[in-house]
Tab-separated table of C-alpha atoms in Angstrom:
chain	number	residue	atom	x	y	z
A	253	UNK	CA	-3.671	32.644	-89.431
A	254	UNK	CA	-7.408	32.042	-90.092
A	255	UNK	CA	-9.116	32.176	-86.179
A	256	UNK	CA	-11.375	29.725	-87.615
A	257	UNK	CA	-8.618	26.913	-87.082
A	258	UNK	CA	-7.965	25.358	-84.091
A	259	UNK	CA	-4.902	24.517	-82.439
A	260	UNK	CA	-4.569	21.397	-79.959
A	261	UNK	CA	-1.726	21.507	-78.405
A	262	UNK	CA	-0.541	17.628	-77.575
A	263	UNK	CA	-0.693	18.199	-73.483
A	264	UNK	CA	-4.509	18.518	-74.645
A	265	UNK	CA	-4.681	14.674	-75.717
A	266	UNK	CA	-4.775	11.986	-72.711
A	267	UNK	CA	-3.302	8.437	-73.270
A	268	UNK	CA	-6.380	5.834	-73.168
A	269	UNK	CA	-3.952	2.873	-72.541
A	270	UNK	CA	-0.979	3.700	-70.406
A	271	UNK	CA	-0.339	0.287	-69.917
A	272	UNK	CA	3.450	-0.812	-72.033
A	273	UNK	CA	1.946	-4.167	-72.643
A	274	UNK	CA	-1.275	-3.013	-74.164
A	275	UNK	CA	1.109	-0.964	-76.833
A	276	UNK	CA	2.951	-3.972	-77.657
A	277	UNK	CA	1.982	-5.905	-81.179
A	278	UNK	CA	0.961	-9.674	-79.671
A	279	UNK	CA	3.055	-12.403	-81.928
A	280	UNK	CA	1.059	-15.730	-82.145
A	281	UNK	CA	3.444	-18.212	-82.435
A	282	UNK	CA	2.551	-20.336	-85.340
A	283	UNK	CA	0.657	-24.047	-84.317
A	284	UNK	CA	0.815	-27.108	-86.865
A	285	UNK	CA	-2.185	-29.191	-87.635
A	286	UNK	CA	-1.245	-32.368	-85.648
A	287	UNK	CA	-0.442	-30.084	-82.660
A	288	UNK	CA	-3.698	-28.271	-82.933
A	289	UNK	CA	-5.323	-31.983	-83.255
A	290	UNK	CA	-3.533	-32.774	-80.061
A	291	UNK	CA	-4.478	-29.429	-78.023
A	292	UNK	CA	-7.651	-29.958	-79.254
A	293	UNK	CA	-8.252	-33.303	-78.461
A	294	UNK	CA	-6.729	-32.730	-75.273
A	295	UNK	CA	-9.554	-30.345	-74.204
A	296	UNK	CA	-12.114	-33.283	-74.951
A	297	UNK	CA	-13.270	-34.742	-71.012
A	298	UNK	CA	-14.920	-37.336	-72.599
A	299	UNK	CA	-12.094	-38.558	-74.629
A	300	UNK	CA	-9.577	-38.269	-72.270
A	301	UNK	CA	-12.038	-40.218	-70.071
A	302	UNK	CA	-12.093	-43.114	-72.896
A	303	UNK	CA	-8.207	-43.277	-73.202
A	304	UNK	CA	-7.951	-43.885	-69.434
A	305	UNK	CA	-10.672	-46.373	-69.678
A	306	UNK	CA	-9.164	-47.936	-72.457
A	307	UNK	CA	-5.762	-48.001	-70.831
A	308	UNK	CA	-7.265	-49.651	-67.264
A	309	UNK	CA	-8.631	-52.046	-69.513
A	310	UNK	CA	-6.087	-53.027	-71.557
A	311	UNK	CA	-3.972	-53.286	-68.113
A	312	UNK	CA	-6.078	-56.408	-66.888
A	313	UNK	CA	-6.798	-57.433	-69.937
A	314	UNK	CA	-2.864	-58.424	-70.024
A	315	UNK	CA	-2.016	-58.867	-66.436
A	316	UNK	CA	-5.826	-59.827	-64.738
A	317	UNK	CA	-5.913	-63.434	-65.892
A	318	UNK	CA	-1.899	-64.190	-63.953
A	319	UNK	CA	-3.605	-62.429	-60.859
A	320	UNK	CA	-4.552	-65.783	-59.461
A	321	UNK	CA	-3.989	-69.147	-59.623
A	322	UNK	CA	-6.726	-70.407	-61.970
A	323	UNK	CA	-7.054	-70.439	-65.611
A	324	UNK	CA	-9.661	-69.782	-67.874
A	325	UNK	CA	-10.675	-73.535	-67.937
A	326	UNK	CA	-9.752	-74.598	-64.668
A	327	UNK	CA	-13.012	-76.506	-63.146
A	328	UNK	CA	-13.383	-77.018	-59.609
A	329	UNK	CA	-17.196	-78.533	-59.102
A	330	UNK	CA	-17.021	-78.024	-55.123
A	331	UNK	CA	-16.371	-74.318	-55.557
A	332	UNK	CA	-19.278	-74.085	-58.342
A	333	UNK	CA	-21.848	-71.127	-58.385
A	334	UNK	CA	-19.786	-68.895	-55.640
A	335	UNK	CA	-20.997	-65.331	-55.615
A	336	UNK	CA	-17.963	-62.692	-55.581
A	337	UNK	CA	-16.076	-62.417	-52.407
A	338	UNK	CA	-13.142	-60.514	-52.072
A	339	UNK	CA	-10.803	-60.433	-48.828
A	340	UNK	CA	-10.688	-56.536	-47.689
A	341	UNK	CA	-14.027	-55.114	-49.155
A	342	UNK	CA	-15.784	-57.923	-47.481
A	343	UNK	CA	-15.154	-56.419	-44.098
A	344	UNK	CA	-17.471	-53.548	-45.243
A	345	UNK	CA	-20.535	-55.709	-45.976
A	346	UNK	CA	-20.189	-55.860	-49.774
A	347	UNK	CA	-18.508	-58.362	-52.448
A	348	UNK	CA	-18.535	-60.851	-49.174
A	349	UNK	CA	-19.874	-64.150	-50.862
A	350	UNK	CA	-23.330	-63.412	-49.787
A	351	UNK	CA	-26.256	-64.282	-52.024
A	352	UNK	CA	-29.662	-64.431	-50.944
A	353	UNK	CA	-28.588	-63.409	-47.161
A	354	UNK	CA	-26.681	-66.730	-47.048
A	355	UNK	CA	-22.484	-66.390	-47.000
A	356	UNK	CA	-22.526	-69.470	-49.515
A	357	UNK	CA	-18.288	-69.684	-48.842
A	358	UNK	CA	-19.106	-70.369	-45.066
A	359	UNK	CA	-21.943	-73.019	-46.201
A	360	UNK	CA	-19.115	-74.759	-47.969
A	361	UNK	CA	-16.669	-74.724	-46.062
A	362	UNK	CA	-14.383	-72.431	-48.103
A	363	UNK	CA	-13.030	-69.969	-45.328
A	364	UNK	CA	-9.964	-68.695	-46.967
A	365	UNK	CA	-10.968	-69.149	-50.717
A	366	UNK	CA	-12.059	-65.946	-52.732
A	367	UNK	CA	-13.127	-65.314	-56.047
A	368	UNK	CA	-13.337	-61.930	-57.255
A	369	UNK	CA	-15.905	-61.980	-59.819
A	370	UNK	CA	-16.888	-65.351	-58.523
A	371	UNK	CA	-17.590	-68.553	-60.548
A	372	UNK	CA	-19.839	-70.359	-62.831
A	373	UNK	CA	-21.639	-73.482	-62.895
A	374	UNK	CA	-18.857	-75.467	-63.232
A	375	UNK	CA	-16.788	-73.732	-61.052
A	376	UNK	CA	-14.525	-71.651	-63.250
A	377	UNK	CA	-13.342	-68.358	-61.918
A	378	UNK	CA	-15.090	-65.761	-63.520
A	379	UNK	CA	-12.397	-63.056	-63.047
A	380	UNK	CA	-9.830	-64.984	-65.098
A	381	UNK	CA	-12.406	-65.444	-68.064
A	382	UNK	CA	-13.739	-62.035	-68.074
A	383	UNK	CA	-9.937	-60.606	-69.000
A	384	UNK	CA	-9.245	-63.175	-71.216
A	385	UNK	CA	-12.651	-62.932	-73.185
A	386	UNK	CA	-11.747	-59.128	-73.155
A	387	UNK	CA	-8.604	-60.212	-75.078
A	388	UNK	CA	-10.695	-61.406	-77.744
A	389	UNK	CA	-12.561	-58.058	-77.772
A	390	UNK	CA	-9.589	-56.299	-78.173
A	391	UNK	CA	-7.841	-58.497	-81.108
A	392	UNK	CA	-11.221	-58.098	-82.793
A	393	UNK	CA	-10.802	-54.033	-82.145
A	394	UNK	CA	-7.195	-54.328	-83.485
A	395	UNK	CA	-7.927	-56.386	-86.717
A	396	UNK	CA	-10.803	-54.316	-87.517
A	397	UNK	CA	-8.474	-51.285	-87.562
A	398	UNK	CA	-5.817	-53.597	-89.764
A	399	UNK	CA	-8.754	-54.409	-92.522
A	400	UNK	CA	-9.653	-50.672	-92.962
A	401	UNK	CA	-6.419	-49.266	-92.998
A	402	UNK	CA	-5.258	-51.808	-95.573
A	403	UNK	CA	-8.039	-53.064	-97.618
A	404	UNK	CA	-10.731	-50.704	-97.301
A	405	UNK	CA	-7.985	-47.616	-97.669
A	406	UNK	CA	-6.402	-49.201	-100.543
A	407	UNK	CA	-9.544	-50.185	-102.359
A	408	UNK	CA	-11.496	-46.903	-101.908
A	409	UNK	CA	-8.071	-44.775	-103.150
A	410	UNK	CA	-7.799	-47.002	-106.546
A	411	UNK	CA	-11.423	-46.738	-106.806
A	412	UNK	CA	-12.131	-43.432	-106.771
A	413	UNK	CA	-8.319	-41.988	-107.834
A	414	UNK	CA	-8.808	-44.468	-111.463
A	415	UNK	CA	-12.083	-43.849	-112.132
A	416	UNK	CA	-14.562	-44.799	-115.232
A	417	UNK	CA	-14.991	-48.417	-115.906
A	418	UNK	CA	-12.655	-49.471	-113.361
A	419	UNK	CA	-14.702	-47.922	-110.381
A	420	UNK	CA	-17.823	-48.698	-112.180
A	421	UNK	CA	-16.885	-52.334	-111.489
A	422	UNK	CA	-15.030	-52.087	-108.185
A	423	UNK	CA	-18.050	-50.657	-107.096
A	424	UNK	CA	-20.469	-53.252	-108.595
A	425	UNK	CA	-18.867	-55.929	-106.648
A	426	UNK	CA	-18.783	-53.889	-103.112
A	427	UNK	CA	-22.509	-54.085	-104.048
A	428	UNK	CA	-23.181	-57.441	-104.282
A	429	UNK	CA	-20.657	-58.201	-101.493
A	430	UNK	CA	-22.627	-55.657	-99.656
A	431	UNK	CA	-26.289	-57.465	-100.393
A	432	UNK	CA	-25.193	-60.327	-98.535
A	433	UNK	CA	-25.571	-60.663	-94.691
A	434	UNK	CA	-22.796	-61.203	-92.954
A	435	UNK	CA	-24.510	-63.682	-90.417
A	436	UNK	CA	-24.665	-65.968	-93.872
A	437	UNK	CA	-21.191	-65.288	-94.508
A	438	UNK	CA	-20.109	-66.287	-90.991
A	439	UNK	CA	-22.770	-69.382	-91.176
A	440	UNK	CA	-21.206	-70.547	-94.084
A	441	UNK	CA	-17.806	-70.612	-92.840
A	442	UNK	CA	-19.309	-72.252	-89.297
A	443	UNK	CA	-20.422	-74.951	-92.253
A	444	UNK	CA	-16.939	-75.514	-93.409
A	445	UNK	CA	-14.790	-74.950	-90.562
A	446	UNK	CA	-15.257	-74.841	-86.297
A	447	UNK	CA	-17.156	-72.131	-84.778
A	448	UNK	CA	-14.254	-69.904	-83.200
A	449	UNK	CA	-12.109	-66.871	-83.655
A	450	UNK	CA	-10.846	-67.767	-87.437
A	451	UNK	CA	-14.597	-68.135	-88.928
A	452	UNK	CA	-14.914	-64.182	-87.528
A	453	UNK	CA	-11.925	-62.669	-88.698
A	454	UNK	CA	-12.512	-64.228	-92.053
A	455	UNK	CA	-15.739	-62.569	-92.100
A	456	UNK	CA	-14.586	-59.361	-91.473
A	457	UNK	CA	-11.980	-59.735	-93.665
A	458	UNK	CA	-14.588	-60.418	-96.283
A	459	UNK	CA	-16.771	-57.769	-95.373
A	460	UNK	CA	-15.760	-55.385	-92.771
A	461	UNK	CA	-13.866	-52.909	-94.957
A	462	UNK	CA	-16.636	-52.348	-97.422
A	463	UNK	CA	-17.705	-49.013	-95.390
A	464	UNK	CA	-14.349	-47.552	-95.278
A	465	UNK	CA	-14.070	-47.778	-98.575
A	466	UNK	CA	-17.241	-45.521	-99.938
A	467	UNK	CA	-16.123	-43.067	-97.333
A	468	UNK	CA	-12.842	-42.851	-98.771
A	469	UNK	CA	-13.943	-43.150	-102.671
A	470	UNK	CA	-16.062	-40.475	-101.969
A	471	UNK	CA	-13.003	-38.313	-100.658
A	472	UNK	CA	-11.279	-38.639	-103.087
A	473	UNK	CA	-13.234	-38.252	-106.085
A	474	UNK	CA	-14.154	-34.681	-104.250
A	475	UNK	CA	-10.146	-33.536	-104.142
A	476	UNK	CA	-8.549	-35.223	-107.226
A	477	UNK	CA	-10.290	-32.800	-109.427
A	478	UNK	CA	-8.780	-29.147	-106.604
A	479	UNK	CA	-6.007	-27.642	-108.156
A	480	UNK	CA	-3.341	-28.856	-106.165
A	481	UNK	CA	-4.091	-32.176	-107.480
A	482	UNK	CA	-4.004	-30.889	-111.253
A	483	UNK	CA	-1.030	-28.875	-110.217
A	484	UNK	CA	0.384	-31.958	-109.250
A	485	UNK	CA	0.280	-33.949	-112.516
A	486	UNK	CA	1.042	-30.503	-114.640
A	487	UNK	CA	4.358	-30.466	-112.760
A	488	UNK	CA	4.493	-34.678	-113.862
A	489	UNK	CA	3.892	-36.148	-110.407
A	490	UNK	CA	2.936	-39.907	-110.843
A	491	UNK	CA	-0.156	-41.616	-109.749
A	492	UNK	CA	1.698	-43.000	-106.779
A	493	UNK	CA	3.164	-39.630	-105.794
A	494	UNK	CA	-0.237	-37.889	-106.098
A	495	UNK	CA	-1.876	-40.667	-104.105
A	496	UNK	CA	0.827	-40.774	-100.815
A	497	UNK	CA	1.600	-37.411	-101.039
A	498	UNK	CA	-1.399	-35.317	-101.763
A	499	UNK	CA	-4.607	-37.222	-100.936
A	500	UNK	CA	-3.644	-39.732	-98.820
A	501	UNK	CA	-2.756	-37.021	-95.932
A	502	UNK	CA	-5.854	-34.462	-96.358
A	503	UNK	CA	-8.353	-37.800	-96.238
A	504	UNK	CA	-6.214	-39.329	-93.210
A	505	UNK	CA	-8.285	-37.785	-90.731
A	506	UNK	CA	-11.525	-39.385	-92.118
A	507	UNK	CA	-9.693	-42.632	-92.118
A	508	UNK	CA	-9.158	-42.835	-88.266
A	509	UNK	CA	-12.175	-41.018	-87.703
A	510	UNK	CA	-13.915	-44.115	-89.241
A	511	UNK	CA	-11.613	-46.683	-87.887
A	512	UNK	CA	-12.607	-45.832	-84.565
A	513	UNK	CA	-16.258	-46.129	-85.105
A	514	UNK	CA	-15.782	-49.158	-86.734
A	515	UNK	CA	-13.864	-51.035	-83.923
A	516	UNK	CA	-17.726	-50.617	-81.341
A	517	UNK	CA	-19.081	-52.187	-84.035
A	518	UNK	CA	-16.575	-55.059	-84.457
A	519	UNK	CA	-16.190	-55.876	-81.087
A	520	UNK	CA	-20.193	-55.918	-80.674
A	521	UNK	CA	-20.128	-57.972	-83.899
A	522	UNK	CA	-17.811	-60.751	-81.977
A	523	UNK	CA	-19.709	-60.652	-78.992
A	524	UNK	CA	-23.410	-60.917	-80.496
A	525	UNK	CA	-22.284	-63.913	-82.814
A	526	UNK	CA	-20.993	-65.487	-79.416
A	527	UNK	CA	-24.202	-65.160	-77.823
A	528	UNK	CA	-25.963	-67.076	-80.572
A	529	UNK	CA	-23.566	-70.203	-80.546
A	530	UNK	CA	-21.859	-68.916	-84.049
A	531	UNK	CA	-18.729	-67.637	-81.978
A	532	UNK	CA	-16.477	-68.822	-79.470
A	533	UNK	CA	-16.665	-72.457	-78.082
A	534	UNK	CA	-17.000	-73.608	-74.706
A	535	UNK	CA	-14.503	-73.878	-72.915
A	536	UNK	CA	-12.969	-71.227	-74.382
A	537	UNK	CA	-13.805	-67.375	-73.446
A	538	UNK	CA	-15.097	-64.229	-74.790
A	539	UNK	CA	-17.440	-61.892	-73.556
A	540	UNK	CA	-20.193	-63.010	-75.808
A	541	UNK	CA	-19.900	-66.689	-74.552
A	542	UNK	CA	-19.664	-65.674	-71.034
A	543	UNK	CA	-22.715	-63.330	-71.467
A	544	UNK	CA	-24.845	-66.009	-73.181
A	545	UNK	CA	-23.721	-68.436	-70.286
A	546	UNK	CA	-24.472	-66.013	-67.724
A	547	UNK	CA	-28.158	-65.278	-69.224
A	548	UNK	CA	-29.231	-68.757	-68.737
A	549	UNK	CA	-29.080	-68.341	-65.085
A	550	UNK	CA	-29.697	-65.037	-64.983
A	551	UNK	CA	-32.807	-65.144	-62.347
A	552	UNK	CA	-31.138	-67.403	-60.048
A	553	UNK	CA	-27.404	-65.708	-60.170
A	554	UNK	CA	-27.345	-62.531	-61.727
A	555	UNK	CA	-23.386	-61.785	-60.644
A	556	UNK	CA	-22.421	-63.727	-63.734
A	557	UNK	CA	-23.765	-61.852	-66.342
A	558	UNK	CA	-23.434	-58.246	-64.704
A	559	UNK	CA	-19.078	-58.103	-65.230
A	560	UNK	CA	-19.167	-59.055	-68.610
A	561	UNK	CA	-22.050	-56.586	-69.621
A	562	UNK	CA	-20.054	-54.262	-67.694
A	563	UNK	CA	-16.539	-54.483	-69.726
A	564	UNK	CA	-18.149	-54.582	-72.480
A	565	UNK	CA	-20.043	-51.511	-72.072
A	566	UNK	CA	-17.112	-49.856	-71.159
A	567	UNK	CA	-15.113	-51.257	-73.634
A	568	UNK	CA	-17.659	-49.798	-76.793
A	569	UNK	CA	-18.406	-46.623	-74.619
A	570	UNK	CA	-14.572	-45.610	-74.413
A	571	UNK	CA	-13.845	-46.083	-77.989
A	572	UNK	CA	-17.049	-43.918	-78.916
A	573	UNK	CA	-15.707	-41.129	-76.599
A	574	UNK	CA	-11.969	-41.464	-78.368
A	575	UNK	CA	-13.956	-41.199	-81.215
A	576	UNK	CA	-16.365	-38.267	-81.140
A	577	UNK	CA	-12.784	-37.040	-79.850
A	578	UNK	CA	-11.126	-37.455	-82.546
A	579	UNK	CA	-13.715	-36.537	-85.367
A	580	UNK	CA	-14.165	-33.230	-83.384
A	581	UNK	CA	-10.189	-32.823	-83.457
A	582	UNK	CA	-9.785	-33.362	-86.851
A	583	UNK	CA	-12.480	-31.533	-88.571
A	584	UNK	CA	-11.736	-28.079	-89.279
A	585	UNK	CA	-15.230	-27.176	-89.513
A	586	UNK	CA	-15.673	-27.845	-85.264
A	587	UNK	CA	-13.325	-24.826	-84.956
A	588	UNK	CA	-16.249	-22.397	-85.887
A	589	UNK	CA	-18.912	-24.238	-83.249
């Protein structure tokens, strides 16, 4: 044997991890998409903090108005201009029908009457038409989702799926439908029917999807042409097939993603052609009518315009949170940040 070679012996070698779980192979079990969306979304504060806000609001929205005895159009002239007053918080100095360092309930005579939100000129309770002007809000949020899931979906996936001269003029009229306002739209439909709920949610129908659809056009005229799409049709898949099975799932994310965004917007739509007179009717209530009611005596008692401007916050804030929540879930692309 050459003495140039060395011979280690295996009592020369010391173990670096002794530990029987550090020489164990780790097995990740395998996590779908949609669970990964949910883990994912789950670790979002901020969108877990606009589901609960959602859900508290949607609570009173549905039960707050039977809390009481008065309705939304219930007017009492003695018990007009109250300030909030509510029976145990009142013993701590605050929400006791003081305004101006007068109790105005006492003045009045009104010992064992309380409003929560308290009331308006006329004397309607301002707790009752907060929740059900939130109801409004809320069937504006719900039929804004409806119009892009159905028409803006549907037109951006024939759009862009088809192609050539058909998108060329599907797209020609979302322009021109685009280049008009949609406070003309809704003023023309003031012109030939009421001011109310119906003149908005034709307008939206008219317009409100046109947004949707470019996003989802543009989706899909960036996947149709990826193999698995040509793969698809070279194995004889139909049009329909393709469509449901194939590109409808991989641009589904984008869809919600934008349906959420969309619904702020909506409900701010509702609320801002309220405050200019193009909305809701008196004595009916939304949050846009009770705002603009509340602004006209704004200086002399703010407490009616502070709980609407309040919900309503809340009510746009929380479905931006679910939002950036869910865009953050779904994109792939967040994983590397």
């Amino acid at each position: 044997m050459d003495n140039n070679i060395k011979v280690y012996d295996k009592e020369m070698f010391e173990r670096v991890f002794s530990e029987e779980k550090v020489q164990k192979d780790i097995v990740y079990k395998g996590v779908s998409f949609w669970k990964d969306v949910r883990l994912r979304f789950k670790q979002n504060k901020g969108a877990i903090f606009g589901i609960i806000m959602i859900t508290v609001i949607i609570f009173f929205a549905v039960l707050g108005p039977h809390m009481n005895r008065h309705s939304y159009r219930s007017i009492e002239q003695q018990h007009a201009n109250l300030p909030p007053r509510i029976a145990v918080v009142e013993k701590i100095g605050i929400f006791d029908g003081t305004l101006e360092d007068k109790n105005i309930y006492l003045e009045k005579g009104l010992e064992d009457v309380y409003y929560w939100f308290g009331t308006d000129s006329l004397g309607r309770d301002i707790w009752t038409r907060v929740w059900i002007g939130t109801r409004v809000s809320l069937y504006i949020a719900l039929l804004a989702v409806i119009i892009d899931m159905l028409i803006g979906m549907g037109y951006g996936l024939i759009s862009g799926y088809v192609g050539g001269r058909t998108d060329t003029v599907m797209q020609r009229i979302i322009e021109i439908m685009s280049g008009i306002p949609n406070l003309v739209i809704v003023t023309l439909f003031v012109m030939i029917m009421n001011p109310g709920i119906m003149s908005i949610s034709l307008a939206l129908v008219i317009t409100g999807w046109i947004g949707m659809s470019r996003v989802v056009r543009s989706q899909v005229l960036k996947m149709k042409e990826l193999d698995f799409i040509l793969a698809s049709k070279t194995l004889g898949a139909s049009s329909k097939q393709i469509i449901a099975k194939d590109l409808l799932p991989n641009i589904f994310g984008q869809v919600i993603i934008m349906s959420m965004f969309s619904i702020p917007n909506a409900i701010f739509y509702e609320s801002f052609l309220a405050f200019i007179g193009l909305g809701l009717q008196p004595p009916m209530a939304s949050l846009g009518v009770l705002i603009s009611d509340g602004y006209k005596s704004v200086l002399v008692y703010p407490y009616m315009i502070v709980t609407p401007i309040l919900v309503l916050a809340f009510l746009m804030l929380s479905f931006n949170l679910v939002a950036d929540g869910l865009r953050d879930a779904l994109d792939p692309k967040m994983k590397q940040q």
